[in-house]
Each structure stands twice: as C-alpha cells, then as structure tokens.
JSON list of N, CA and C in Angstrom, two decimals:
[
{"chain": "A", "resi": 1, "resn": "MET", "atom": "N", "xyz": [27.85, 125.14, -63.39]},
{"chain": "A", "resi": 1, "resn": "MET", "atom": "CA", "xyz": [29.10, 125.21, -62.96]},
{"chain": "A", "resi": 1, "resn": "MET", "atom": "C", "xyz": [29.65, 123.92, -62.71]},
{"chain": "A", "resi": 2, "resn": "SER", "atom": "N", "xyz": [30.95, 123.67, -63.26]},
{"chain": "A", "resi": 2, "resn": "SER", "atom": "CA", "xyz": [31.56, 122.31, -63.31]},
{"chain": "A", "resi": 2, "resn": "SER", "atom": "C", "xyz": [32.60, 122.29, -61.97]},
{"chain": "A", "resi": 3, "resn": "PRO", "atom": "N", "xyz": [32.63, 121.27, -61.31]},
{"chain": "A", "resi": 3, "resn": "PRO", "atom": "CA", "xyz": [33.60, 121.17, -60.16]},
{"chain": "A", "resi": 3, "resn": "PRO", "atom": "C", "xyz": [35.06, 121.00, -60.57]},
{"chain": "A", "resi": 4, "resn": "PHE", "atom": "N", "xyz": [35.18, 120.58, -61.84]},
{"chain": "A", "resi": 4, "resn": "PHE", "atom": "CA", "xyz": [36.52, 120.48, -62.40]},
{"chain": "A", "resi": 4, "resn": "PHE", "atom": "C", "xyz": [37.02, 121.70, -62.93]},
{"chain": "A", "resi": 5, "resn": "LYS", "atom": "N", "xyz": [36.34, 122.68, -63.25]},
{"chain": "A", "resi": 5, "resn": "LYS", "atom": "CA", "xyz": [36.86, 123.96, -63.80]},
{"chain": "A", "resi": 5, "resn": "LYS", "atom": "C", "xyz": [37.23, 124.89, -62.84]},
{"chain": "A", "resi": 6, "resn": "ASN", "atom": "N", "xyz": [36.33, 125.05, -61.86]},
{"chain": "A", "resi": 6, "resn": "ASN", "atom": "CA", "xyz": [36.67, 125.92, -60.67]},
{"chain": "A", "resi": 6, "resn": "ASN", "atom": "C", "xyz": [36.14, 125.23, -59.40]},
{"chain": "A", "resi": 7, "resn": "PRO", "atom": "N", "xyz": [36.98, 124.42, -58.77]},
{"chain": "A", "resi": 7, "resn": "PRO", "atom": "CA", "xyz": [36.58, 123.60, -57.62]},
{"chain": "A", "resi": 7, "resn": "PRO", "atom": "C", "xyz": [36.18, 124.46, -56.35]},
{"chain": "A", "resi": 8, "resn": "ILE", "atom": "N", "xyz": [36.94, 125.67, -56.20]},
{"chain": "A", "resi": 8, "resn": "ILE", "atom": "CA", "xyz": [36.61, 126.33, -55.06]},
{"chain": "A", "resi": 8, "resn": "ILE", "atom": "C", "xyz": [35.27, 126.98, -55.18]},
{"chain": "A", "resi": 9, "resn": "ARG", "atom": "N", "xyz": [34.99, 127.60, -56.26]},
{"chain": "A", "resi": 9, "resn": "ARG", "atom": "CA", "xyz": [33.63, 128.27, -56.29]},
{"chain": "A", "resi": 9, "resn": "ARG", "atom": "C", "xyz": [32.53, 127.25, -56.30]},
{"chain": "A", "resi": 10, "resn": "TRP", "atom": "N", "xyz": [32.72, 125.89, -56.95]},
{"chain": "A", "resi": 10, "resn": "TRP", "atom": "CA", "xyz": [31.75, 124.88, -56.77]},
{"chain": "A", "resi": 10, "resn": "TRP", "atom": "C", "xyz": [31.54, 124.42, -55.34]},
{"chain": "A", "resi": 11, "resn": "SER", "atom": "N", "xyz": [32.52, 124.35, -54.61]},
{"chain": "A", "resi": 11, "resn": "SER", "atom": "CA", "xyz": [32.60, 123.95, -53.15]},
{"chain": "A", "resi": 11, "resn": "SER", "atom": "C", "xyz": [31.79, 124.91, -52.35]},
{"chain": "A", "resi": 12, "resn": "ARG", "atom": "N", "xyz": [31.96, 126.16, -52.55]},
{"chain": "A", "resi": 12, "resn": "ARG", "atom": "CA", "xyz": [31.29, 127.26, -51.89]},
{"chain": "A", "resi": 12, "resn": "ARG", "atom": "C", "xyz": [29.81, 127.18, -52.20]},
{"chain": "A", "resi": 13, "resn": "SER", "atom": "N", "xyz": [29.52, 127.04, -53.50]},
{"chain": "A", "resi": 13, "resn": "SER", "atom": "CA", "xyz": [28.05, 127.08, -53.86]},
{"chain": "A", "resi": 13, "resn": "SER", "atom": "C", "xyz": [27.35, 125.82, -53.20]},
{"chain": "A", "resi": 14, "resn": "VAL", "atom": "N", "xyz": [28.06, 124.85, -53.25]},
{"chain": "A", "resi": 14, "resn": "VAL", "atom": "CA", "xyz": [27.43, 123.43, -52.66]},
{"chain": "A", "resi": 14, "resn": "VAL", "atom": "C", "xyz": [27.33, 123.65, -51.14]},
{"chain": "A", "resi": 15, "resn": "ALA", "atom": "N", "xyz": [28.35, 124.06, -50.51]},
{"chain": "A", "resi": 15, "resn": "ALA", "atom": "CA", "xyz": [28.21, 124.51, -49.01]},
{"chain": "A", "resi": 15, "resn": "ALA", "atom": "C", "xyz": [27.20, 125.33, -48.63]},
{"chain": "A", "resi": 16, "resn": "GLY", "atom": "N", "xyz": [27.01, 126.38, -49.48]},
{"chain": "A", "resi": 16, "resn": "GLY", "atom": "CA", "xyz": [25.96, 127.44, -49.16]},
{"chain": "A", "resi": 16, "resn": "GLY", "atom": "C", "xyz": [26.38, 128.32, -48.05]},
{"chain": "A", "resi": 17, "resn": "SER", "atom": "N", "xyz": [25.37, 129.05, -47.60]},
{"chain": "A", "resi": 17, "resn": "SER", "atom": "CA", "xyz": [25.48, 129.99, -46.55]},
{"chain": "A", "resi": 17, "resn": "SER", "atom": "C", "xyz": [25.94, 129.37, -45.29]},
{"chain": "A", "resi": 18, "resn": "SER", "atom": "N", "xyz": [26.24, 130.30, -44.25]},
{"chain": "A", "resi": 18, "resn": "SER", "atom": "CA", "xyz": [26.54, 129.70, -42.87]},
{"chain": "A", "resi": 18, "resn": "SER", "atom": "C", "xyz": [25.40, 129.35, -42.17]},
{"chain": "A", "resi": 19, "resn": "SER", "atom": "N", "xyz": [24.21, 129.82, -42.55]},
{"chain": "A", "resi": 19, "resn": "SER", "atom": "CA", "xyz": [22.92, 129.45, -41.85]},
{"chain": "A", "resi": 19, "resn": "SER", "atom": "C", "xyz": [22.62, 127.91, -42.29]},
{"chain": "A", "resi": 20, "resn": "ARG", "atom": "N", "xyz": [22.81, 127.57, -43.58]},
{"chain": "A", "resi": 20, "resn": "ARG", "atom": "CA", "xyz": [22.76, 126.20, -44.11]},
{"chain": "A", "resi": 20, "resn": "ARG", "atom": "C", "xyz": [23.57, 125.25, -43.45]},
{"chain": "A", "resi": 21, "resn": "VAL", "atom": "N", "xyz": [24.93, 125.61, -43.13]},
{"chain": "A", "resi": 21, "resn": "VAL", "atom": "CA", "xyz": [25.74, 124.78, -42.49]},
{"chain": "A", "resi": 21, "resn": "VAL", "atom": "C", "xyz": [25.37, 124.49, -40.95]},
{"chain": "A", "resi": 22, "resn": "LYS", "atom": "N", "xyz": [24.98, 125.62, -40.33]},
{"chain": "A", "resi": 22, "resn": "LYS", "atom": "CA", "xyz": [24.35, 125.59, -39.02]},
{"chain": "A", "resi": 22, "resn": "LYS", "atom": "C", "xyz": [23.10, 124.60, -38.86]},
{"chain": "A", "resi": 23, "resn": "LEU", "atom": "N", "xyz": [22.26, 124.67, -40.00]},
{"chain": "A", "resi": 23, "resn": "LEU", "atom": "CA", "xyz": [21.09, 123.83, -40.03]},
{"chain": "A", "resi": 23, "resn": "LEU", "atom": "C", "xyz": [21.45, 122.33, -40.07]},
{"chain": "A", "resi": 24, "resn": "LEU", "atom": "N", "xyz": [22.46, 122.15, -41.07]},
{"chain": "A", "resi": 24, "resn": "LEU", "atom": "CA", "xyz": [22.95, 120.77, -41.16]},
{"chain": "A", "resi": 24, "resn": "LEU", "atom": "C", "xyz": [23.54, 120.27, -39.83]},
{"chain": "A", "resi": 25, "resn": "ALA", "atom": "N", "xyz": [24.31, 121.02, -39.13]},
{"chain": "A", "resi": 25, "resn": "ALA", "atom": "CA", "xyz": [24.78, 120.68, -37.78]},
{"chain": "A", "resi": 25, "resn": "ALA", "atom": "C", "xyz": [23.81, 120.25, -36.84]},
{"chain": "A", "resi": 26, "resn": "ILE", "atom": "N", "xyz": [22.78, 121.13, -36.85]},
{"chain": "A", "resi": 26, "resn": "ILE", "atom": "CA", "xyz": [21.71, 120.93, -35.93]},
{"chain": "A", "resi": 26, "resn": "ILE", "atom": "C", "xyz": [20.86, 119.61, -36.20]},
{"chain": "A", "resi": 27, "resn": "LEU", "atom": "N", "xyz": [20.68, 119.40, -37.41]},
{"chain": "A", "resi": 27, "resn": "LEU", "atom": "CA", "xyz": [20.15, 118.11, -37.89]},
{"chain": "A", "resi": 27, "resn": "LEU", "atom": "C", "xyz": [20.96, 116.77, -37.56]},
{"chain": "A", "resi": 28, "resn": "HIS", "atom": "N", "xyz": [22.27, 117.06, -37.75]},
{"chain": "A", "resi": 28, "resn": "HIS", "atom": "CA", "xyz": [23.06, 115.92, -37.28]},
{"chain": "A", "resi": 28, "resn": "HIS", "atom": "C", "xyz": [23.10, 115.61, -35.86]},
{"chain": "A", "resi": 29, "resn": "ILE", "atom": "N", "xyz": [23.00, 116.67, -35.05]},
{"chain": "A", "resi": 29, "resn": "ILE", "atom": "CA", "xyz": [22.81, 116.44, -33.57]},
{"chain": "A", "resi": 29, "resn": "ILE", "atom": "C", "xyz": [21.61, 115.80, -33.22]},
{"chain": "A", "resi": 30, "resn": "LEU", "atom": "N", "xyz": [20.58, 116.22, -33.68]},
{"chain": "A", "resi": 30, "resn": "LEU", "atom": "CA", "xyz": [19.06, 115.56, -33.65]},
{"chain": "A", "resi": 30, "resn": "LEU", "atom": "C", "xyz": [19.13, 114.06, -34.04]},
{"chain": "A", "resi": 31, "resn": "ALA", "atom": "N", "xyz": [19.78, 113.83, -35.15]},
{"chain": "A", "resi": 31, "resn": "ALA", "atom": "CA", "xyz": [19.96, 112.46, -35.50]},
{"chain": "A", "resi": 31, "resn": "ALA", "atom": "C", "xyz": [20.74, 111.67, -34.57]},
{"chain": "A", "resi": 32, "resn": "GLY", "atom": "N", "xyz": [21.78, 112.22, -34.17]},
{"chain": "A", "resi": 32, "resn": "GLY", "atom": "CA", "xyz": [22.59, 111.39, -33.12]},
{"chain": "A", "resi": 32, "resn": "GLY", "atom": "C", "xyz": [21.89, 111.23, -31.84]},
{"chain": "A", "resi": 33, "resn": "ILE", "atom": "N", "xyz": [21.13, 112.18, -31.37]},
{"chain": "A", "resi": 33, "resn": "ILE", "atom": "CA", "xyz": [20.26, 112.11, -30.06]},
{"chain": "A", "resi": 33, "resn": "ILE", "atom": "C", "xyz": [19.23, 110.94, -30.26]},
{"chain": "A", "resi": 34, "resn": "MET", "atom": "N", "xyz": [18.62, 110.98, -31.52]},
{"chain": "A", "resi": 34, "resn": "MET", "atom": "CA", "xyz": [17.52, 109.89, -31.92]},
{"chain": "A", "resi": 34, "resn": "MET", "atom": "C", "xyz": [18.12, 108.49, -31.78]},
{"chain": "A", "resi": 35, "resn": "VAL", "atom": "N", "xyz": [19.34, 108.49, -32.30]},
{"chain": "A", "resi": 35, "resn": "VAL", "atom": "CA", "xyz": [20.09, 107.24, -32.44]},
{"chain": "A", "resi": 35, "resn": "VAL", "atom": "C", "xyz": [20.40, 106.52, -31.05]},
{"chain": "A", "resi": 36, "resn": "VAL", "atom": "N", "xyz": [20.83, 107.41, -30.13]},
{"chain": "A", "resi": 36, "resn": "VAL", "atom": "CA", "xyz": [21.11, 107.11, -28.80]},
{"chain": "A", "resi": 36, "resn": "VAL", "atom": "C", "xyz": [19.69, 106.84, -27.92]},
{"chain": "A", "resi": 37, "resn": "TRP", "atom": "N", "xyz": [18.74, 107.56, -28.32]},
{"chain": "A", "resi": 37, "resn": "TRP", "atom": "CA", "xyz": [17.38, 107.33, -27.67]},
{"chain": "A", "resi": 37, "resn": "TRP", "atom": "C", "xyz": [16.83, 105.92, -28.05]},
{"chain": "A", "resi": 38, "resn": "PHE", "atom": "N", "xyz": [17.02, 105.67, -29.35]},
{"chain": "A", "resi": 38, "resn": "PHE", "atom": "CA", "xyz": [16.18, 104.45, -29.86]},
{"chain": "A", "resi": 38, "resn": "PHE", "atom": "C", "xyz": [17.19, 103.09, -29.72]},
{"chain": "A", "resi": 39, "resn": "GLU", "atom": "N", "xyz": [18.48, 103.33, -29.98]},
{"chain": "A", "resi": 39, "resn": "GLU", "atom": "CA", "xyz": [19.34, 102.19, -30.17]},
{"chain": "A", "resi": 39, "resn": "GLU", "atom": "C", "xyz": [20.14, 102.03, -28.86]},
{"chain": "A", "resi": 40, "resn": "GLY", "atom": "N", "xyz": [20.47, 103.15, -28.03]},
{"chain": "A", "resi": 40, "resn": "GLY", "atom": "CA", "xyz": [21.30, 102.96, -26.91]},
{"chain": "A", "resi": 40, "resn": "GLY", "atom": "C", "xyz": [22.88, 102.99, -27.25]},
{"chain": "A", "resi": 41, "resn": "HIS", "atom": "N", "xyz": [23.28, 103.08, -28.31]},
{"chain": "A", "resi": 41, "resn": "HIS", "atom": "CA", "xyz": [24.63, 102.98, -28.56]},
{"chain": "A", "resi": 41, "resn": "HIS", "atom": "C", "xyz": [25.29, 104.38, -28.77]},
{"chain": "A", "resi": 42, "resn": "LEU", "atom": "N", "xyz": [26.20, 104.70, -27.88]},
{"chain": "A", "resi": 42, "resn": "LEU", "atom": "CA", "xyz": [26.95, 106.01, -28.04]},
{"chain": "A", "resi": 42, "resn": "LEU", "atom": "C", "xyz": [27.79, 106.19, -29.25]},
{"chain": "A", "resi": 43, "resn": "VAL", "atom": "N", "xyz": [28.31, 104.94, -29.67]},
{"chain": "A", "resi": 43, "resn": "VAL", "atom": "CA", "xyz": [29.23, 104.85, -30.78]},
{"chain": "A", "resi": 43, "resn": "VAL", "atom": "C", "xyz": [28.67, 105.47, -32.15]},
{"chain": "A", "resi": 44, "resn": "PHE", "atom": "N", "xyz": [27.41, 105.15, -32.34]},
{"chain": "A", "resi": 44, "resn": "PHE", "atom": "CA", "xyz": [26.75, 105.78, -33.52]},
{"chain": "A", "resi": 44, "resn": "PHE", "atom": "C", "xyz": [26.69, 107.38, -33.50]},
{"chain": "A", "resi": 45, "resn": "VAL", "atom": "N", "xyz": [26.72, 107.97, -32.35]},
{"chain": "A", "resi": 45, "resn": "VAL", "atom": "CA", "xyz": [26.66, 109.37, -32.35]},
{"chain": "A", "resi": 45, "resn": "VAL", "atom": "C", "xyz": [27.96, 109.93, -32.97]},
{"chain": "A", "resi": 46, "resn": "LEU", "atom": "N", "xyz": [29.10, 109.34, -32.93]},
{"chain": "A", "resi": 46, "resn": "LEU", "atom": "CA", "xyz": [30.21, 109.83, -33.31]},
{"chain": "A", "resi": 46, "resn": "LEU", "atom": "C", "xyz": [30.14, 109.86, -35.03]},
{"chain": "A", "resi": 47, "resn": "PHE", "atom": "N", "xyz": [29.44, 108.96, -35.58]},
{"chain": "A", "resi": 47, "resn": "PHE", "atom": "CA", "xyz": [29.39, 108.86, -36.97]},
{"chain": "A", "resi": 47, "resn": "PHE", "atom": "C", "xyz": [28.25, 109.81, -37.47]},
{"chain": "A", "resi": 48, "resn": "THR", "atom": "N", "xyz": [27.28, 110.07, -36.59]},
{"chain": "A", "resi": 48, "resn": "THR", "atom": "CA", "xyz": [26.09, 110.88, -37.02]},
{"chain": "A", "resi": 48, "resn": "THR", "atom": "C", "xyz": [26.36, 112.47, -36.57]},
{"chain": "A", "resi": 49, "resn": "THR", "atom": "N", "xyz": [27.07, 112.66, -35.63]},
{"chain": "A", "resi": 49, "resn": "THR", "atom": "CA", "xyz": [27.19, 114.01, -35.35]},
{"chain": "A", "resi": 49, "resn": "THR", "atom": "C", "xyz": [28.52, 114.61, -35.17]},
{"chain": "A", "resi": 50, "resn": "VAL", "atom": "N", "xyz": [29.49, 114.12, -34.59]},
{"chain": "A", "resi": 50, "resn": "VAL", "atom": "CA", "xyz": [30.85, 114.75, -34.32]},
{"chain": "A", "resi": 50, "resn": "VAL", "atom": "C", "xyz": [31.67, 114.74, -35.63]},
{"chain": "A", "resi": 51, "resn": "PHE", "atom": "N", "xyz": [31.69, 113.75, -36.33]},
{"chain": "A", "resi": 51, "resn": "PHE", "atom": "CA", "xyz": [32.56, 113.55, -37.50]},
{"chain": "A", "resi": 51, "resn": "PHE", "atom": "C", "xyz": [31.98, 114.36, -38.65]},
{"chain": "A", "resi": 52, "resn": "PRO", "atom": "N", "xyz": [30.70, 114.46, -38.91]},
{"chain": "A", "resi": 52, "resn": "PRO", "atom": "CA", "xyz": [30.25, 115.30, -39.92]},
{"chain": "A", "resi": 52, "resn": "PRO", "atom": "C", "xyz": [30.40, 116.85, -39.62]},
{"chain": "A", "resi": 53, "resn": "ILE", "atom": "N", "xyz": [30.08, 117.20, -38.37]},
{"chain": "A", "resi": 53, "resn": "ILE", "atom": "CA", "xyz": [30.22, 118.64, -38.03]},
{"chain": "A", "resi": 53, "resn": "ILE", "atom": "C", "xyz": [31.67, 118.98, -38.02]},
{"chain": "A", "resi": 54, "resn": "PHE", "atom": "N", "xyz": [32.65, 118.09, -37.59]},
{"chain": "A", "resi": 54, "resn": "PHE", "atom": "CA", "xyz": [34.08, 118.29, -37.76]},
{"chain": "A", "resi": 54, "resn": "PHE", "atom": "C", "xyz": [34.54, 118.54, -39.11]},
{"chain": "A", "resi": 55, "resn": "TYR", "atom": "N", "xyz": [33.97, 117.60, -40.03]},
{"chain": "A", "resi": 55, "resn": "TYR", "atom": "CA", "xyz": [34.07, 117.77, -41.43]},
{"chain": "A", "resi": 55, "resn": "TYR", "atom": "C", "xyz": [33.75, 119.15, -42.03]},
{"chain": "A", "resi": 56, "resn": "LEU", "atom": "N", "xyz": [32.51, 119.51, -41.81]},
{"chain": "A", "resi": 56, "resn": "LEU", "atom": "CA", "xyz": [31.99, 120.73, -42.22]},
{"chain": "A", "resi": 56, "resn": "LEU", "atom": "C", "xyz": [32.89, 121.89, -41.70]},
{"chain": "A", "resi": 57, "resn": "TYR", "atom": "N", "xyz": [33.20, 121.93, -40.54]},
{"chain": "A", "resi": 57, "resn": "TYR", "atom": "CA", "xyz": [34.07, 122.93, -39.93]},
{"chain": "A", "resi": 57, "resn": "TYR", "atom": "C", "xyz": [35.49, 123.01, -40.63]},
{"chain": "A", "resi": 58, "resn": "THR", "atom": "N", "xyz": [35.98, 121.89, -40.83]},
{"chain": "A", "resi": 58, "resn": "THR", "atom": "CA", "xyz": [37.40, 121.78, -41.56]},
{"chain": "A", "resi": 58, "resn": "THR", "atom": "C", "xyz": [37.34, 122.34, -42.86]},
{"chain": "A", "resi": 59, "resn": "MET", "atom": "N", "xyz": [36.28, 121.86, -43.60]},
{"chain": "A", "resi": 59, "resn": "MET", "atom": "CA", "xyz": [36.15, 122.27, -45.10]},
{"chain": "A", "resi": 59, "resn": "MET", "atom": "C", "xyz": [35.85, 123.71, -45.25]},
{"chain": "A", "resi": 60, "resn": "ARG", "atom": "N", "xyz": [35.07, 124.32, -44.22]},
{"chain": "A", "resi": 60, "resn": "ARG", "atom": "CA", "xyz": [34.84, 125.75, -44.43]},
{"chain": "A", "resi": 60, "resn": "ARG", "atom": "C", "xyz": [36.02, 126.43, -44.21]},
{"chain": "A", "resi": 61, "resn": "HIS", "atom": "N", "xyz": [36.96, 126.20, -43.20]},
{"chain": "A", "resi": 61, "resn": "HIS", "atom": "CA", "xyz": [38.21, 126.83, -42.95]},
{"chain": "A", "resi": 61, "resn": "HIS", "atom": "C", "xyz": [39.03, 126.57, -44.09]},
{"chain": "A", "resi": 62, "resn": "LEU", "atom": "N", "xyz": [39.08, 125.48, -44.70]},
{"chain": "A", "resi": 62, "resn": "LEU", "atom": "CA", "xyz": [39.97, 125.25, -45.81]},
{"chain": "A", "resi": 62, "resn": "LEU", "atom": "C", "xyz": [39.61, 126.17, -47.16]},
{"chain": "A", "resi": 63, "resn": "LEU", "atom": "N", "xyz": [38.46, 126.20, -47.37]},
{"chain": "A", "resi": 63, "resn": "LEU", "atom": "CA", "xyz": [37.99, 127.05, -48.43]},
{"chain": "A", "resi": 63, "resn": "LEU", "atom": "C", "xyz": [38.32, 128.55, -48.12]},
{"chain": "A", "resi": 64, "resn": "LEU", "atom": "N", "xyz": [38.23, 128.98, -46.82]},
{"chain": "A", "resi": 64, "resn": "LEU", "atom": "CA", "xyz": [38.64, 130.43, -46.59]},
{"chain": "A", "resi": 64, "resn": "LEU", "atom": "C", "xyz": [40.15, 130.46, -46.73]},
{"chain": "A", "resi": 65, "resn": "ALA", "atom": "N", "xyz": [40.89, 129.52, -46.46]},
{"chain": "A", "resi": 65, "resn": "ALA", "atom": "CA", "xyz": [42.31, 129.60, -46.49]},
{"chain": "A", "resi": 65, "resn": "ALA", "atom": "C", "xyz": [42.66, 129.69, -48.06]},
{"chain": "A", "resi": 66, "resn": "LEU", "atom": "N", "xyz": [42.03, 128.90, -48.75]},
{"chain": "A", "resi": 66, "resn": "LEU", "atom": "CA", "xyz": [42.24, 128.84, -50.31]},
{"chain": "A", "resi": 66, "resn": "LEU", "atom": "C", "xyz": [41.83, 130.12, -50.92]},
{"chain": "A", "resi": 67, "resn": "ASP", "atom": "N", "xyz": [40.74, 130.66, -50.53]},
{"chain": "A", "resi": 67, "resn": "ASP", "atom": "CA", "xyz": [40.37, 132.02, -51.19]},
{"chain": "A", "resi": 67, "resn": "ASP", "atom": "C", "xyz": [41.35, 133.13, -50.77]},
{"chain": "A", "resi": 68, "resn": "GLN", "atom": "N", "xyz": [41.93, 133.01, -49.54]},
{"chain": "A", "resi": 68, "resn": "GLN", "atom": "CA", "xyz": [42.98, 134.05, -49.02]},
{"chain": "A", "resi": 68, "resn": "GLN", "atom": "C", "xyz": [44.18, 134.00, -49.92]},
{"chain": "A", "resi": 69, "resn": "LYS", "atom": "N", "xyz": [44.41, 132.76, -50.17]},
{"chain": "A", "resi": 69, "resn": "LYS", "atom": "CA", "xyz": [45.73, 132.52, -50.97]},
{"chain": "A", "resi": 69, "resn": "LYS", "atom": "C", "xyz": [45.48, 132.82, -52.61]},
{"chain": "A", "resi": 70, "resn": "GLU", "atom": "N", "xyz": [44.34, 132.66, -52.97]},
{"chain": "A", "resi": 70, "resn": "GLU", "atom": "CA", "xyz": [44.00, 132.93, -54.36]},
{"chain": "A", "resi": 70, "resn": "GLU", "atom": "C", "xyz": [44.07, 134.65, -54.45]},
{"chain": "A", "resi": 71, "resn": "GLU", "atom": "N", "xyz": [43.42, 135.08, -53.43]},
{"chain": "A", "resi": 71, "resn": "GLU", "atom": "CA", "xyz": [43.46, 136.60, -53.42]},
{"chain": "A", "resi": 71, "resn": "GLU", "atom": "C", "xyz": [44.83, 137.26, -53.59]},
{"chain": "A", "resi": 72, "resn": "LYS", "atom": "N", "xyz": [45.48, 136.69, -52.66]},
{"chain": "A", "resi": 72, "resn": "LYS", "atom": "CA", "xyz": [47.02, 137.16, -52.56]},
{"chain": "A", "resi": 72, "resn": "LYS", "atom": "C", "xyz": [47.65, 137.03, -53.91]},
{"chain": "A", "resi": 73, "resn": "SER", "atom": "N", "xyz": [47.46, 135.90, -54.54]},
{"chain": "A", "resi": 73, "resn": "SER", "atom": "CA", "xyz": [48.22, 135.67, -55.73]},
{"chain": "A", "resi": 73, "resn": "SER", "atom": "C", "xyz": [47.63, 136.51, -56.90]},
{"chain": "A", "resi": 74, "resn": "GLU", "atom": "N", "xyz": [46.41, 136.84, -56.77]},
{"chain": "A", "resi": 74, "resn": "GLU", "atom": "CA", "xyz": [45.78, 137.78, -57.71]},
{"chain": "A", "resi": 74, "resn": "GLU", "atom": "C", "xyz": [46.36, 139.30, -57.48]},
{"chain": "A", "resi": 75, "resn": "ASN", "atom": "N", "xyz": [46.41, 139.61, -56.28]},
{"chain": "A", "resi": 75, "resn": "ASN", "atom": "CA", "xyz": [46.81, 140.97, -55.86]},
{"chain": "A", "resi": 75, "resn": "ASN", "atom": "C", "xyz": [48.41, 141.11, -56.27]},
{"chain": "A", "resi": 76, "resn": "ALA", "atom": "N", "xyz": [49.25, 139.96, -56.16]},
{"chain": "A", "resi": 76, "resn": "ALA", "atom": "CA", "xyz": [50.55, 140.15, -56.42]},
{"chain": "A", "resi": 76, "resn": "ALA", "atom": "C", "xyz": [50.91, 140.28, -57.96]},
{"chain": "A", "resi": 77, "resn": "ASN", "atom": "N", "xyz": [49.92, 139.71, -58.80]},
{"chain": "A", "resi": 77, "resn": "ASN", "atom": "CA", "xyz": [49.99, 139.87, -60.26]},
{"chain": "A", "resi": 77, "resn": "ASN", "atom": "C", "xyz": [49.57, 141.24, -60.64]}
]
C-alpha cells in the first residue's frame, strides 16, 4: 500500500489499533521518567513524553475527521 495513492488508509495502517497507540504512549512516559531519573532534566520529558503523545492524539482525531468527511462525500454522491 502506497502512502501516495491513499494516504488516509496508509496512515491508519501505520498507526494501527488503539492498543498499539496506548502502548506507545506508555513507553514514551517510561522513557521520560528514566530521563528525569538518570539525567535530572525535566525539559527532556517534554520531548520524550508530552509532545509525542499530543502528536499521536492529534493525528488520531485528524484521521477520524478525514474519514467522516470522506464518508459524507461518498454518501452525497
């Protein structure tokens, strides 16, 4: 499946199920905790936990909105 022919379906297949997204979020949180534990810098937590989780959350809602728009346009035709 090419990302250029059908980017919405490709993005969904790459993002996977919601359990996979939750697993990635948990791993990012653990990575952030380890960085603070070993390095002592809270700034790195933003780059290892908060921003990736926000990015995944935003992309998931964007894909859902695009799907709804695509379904509405198909139903209108």
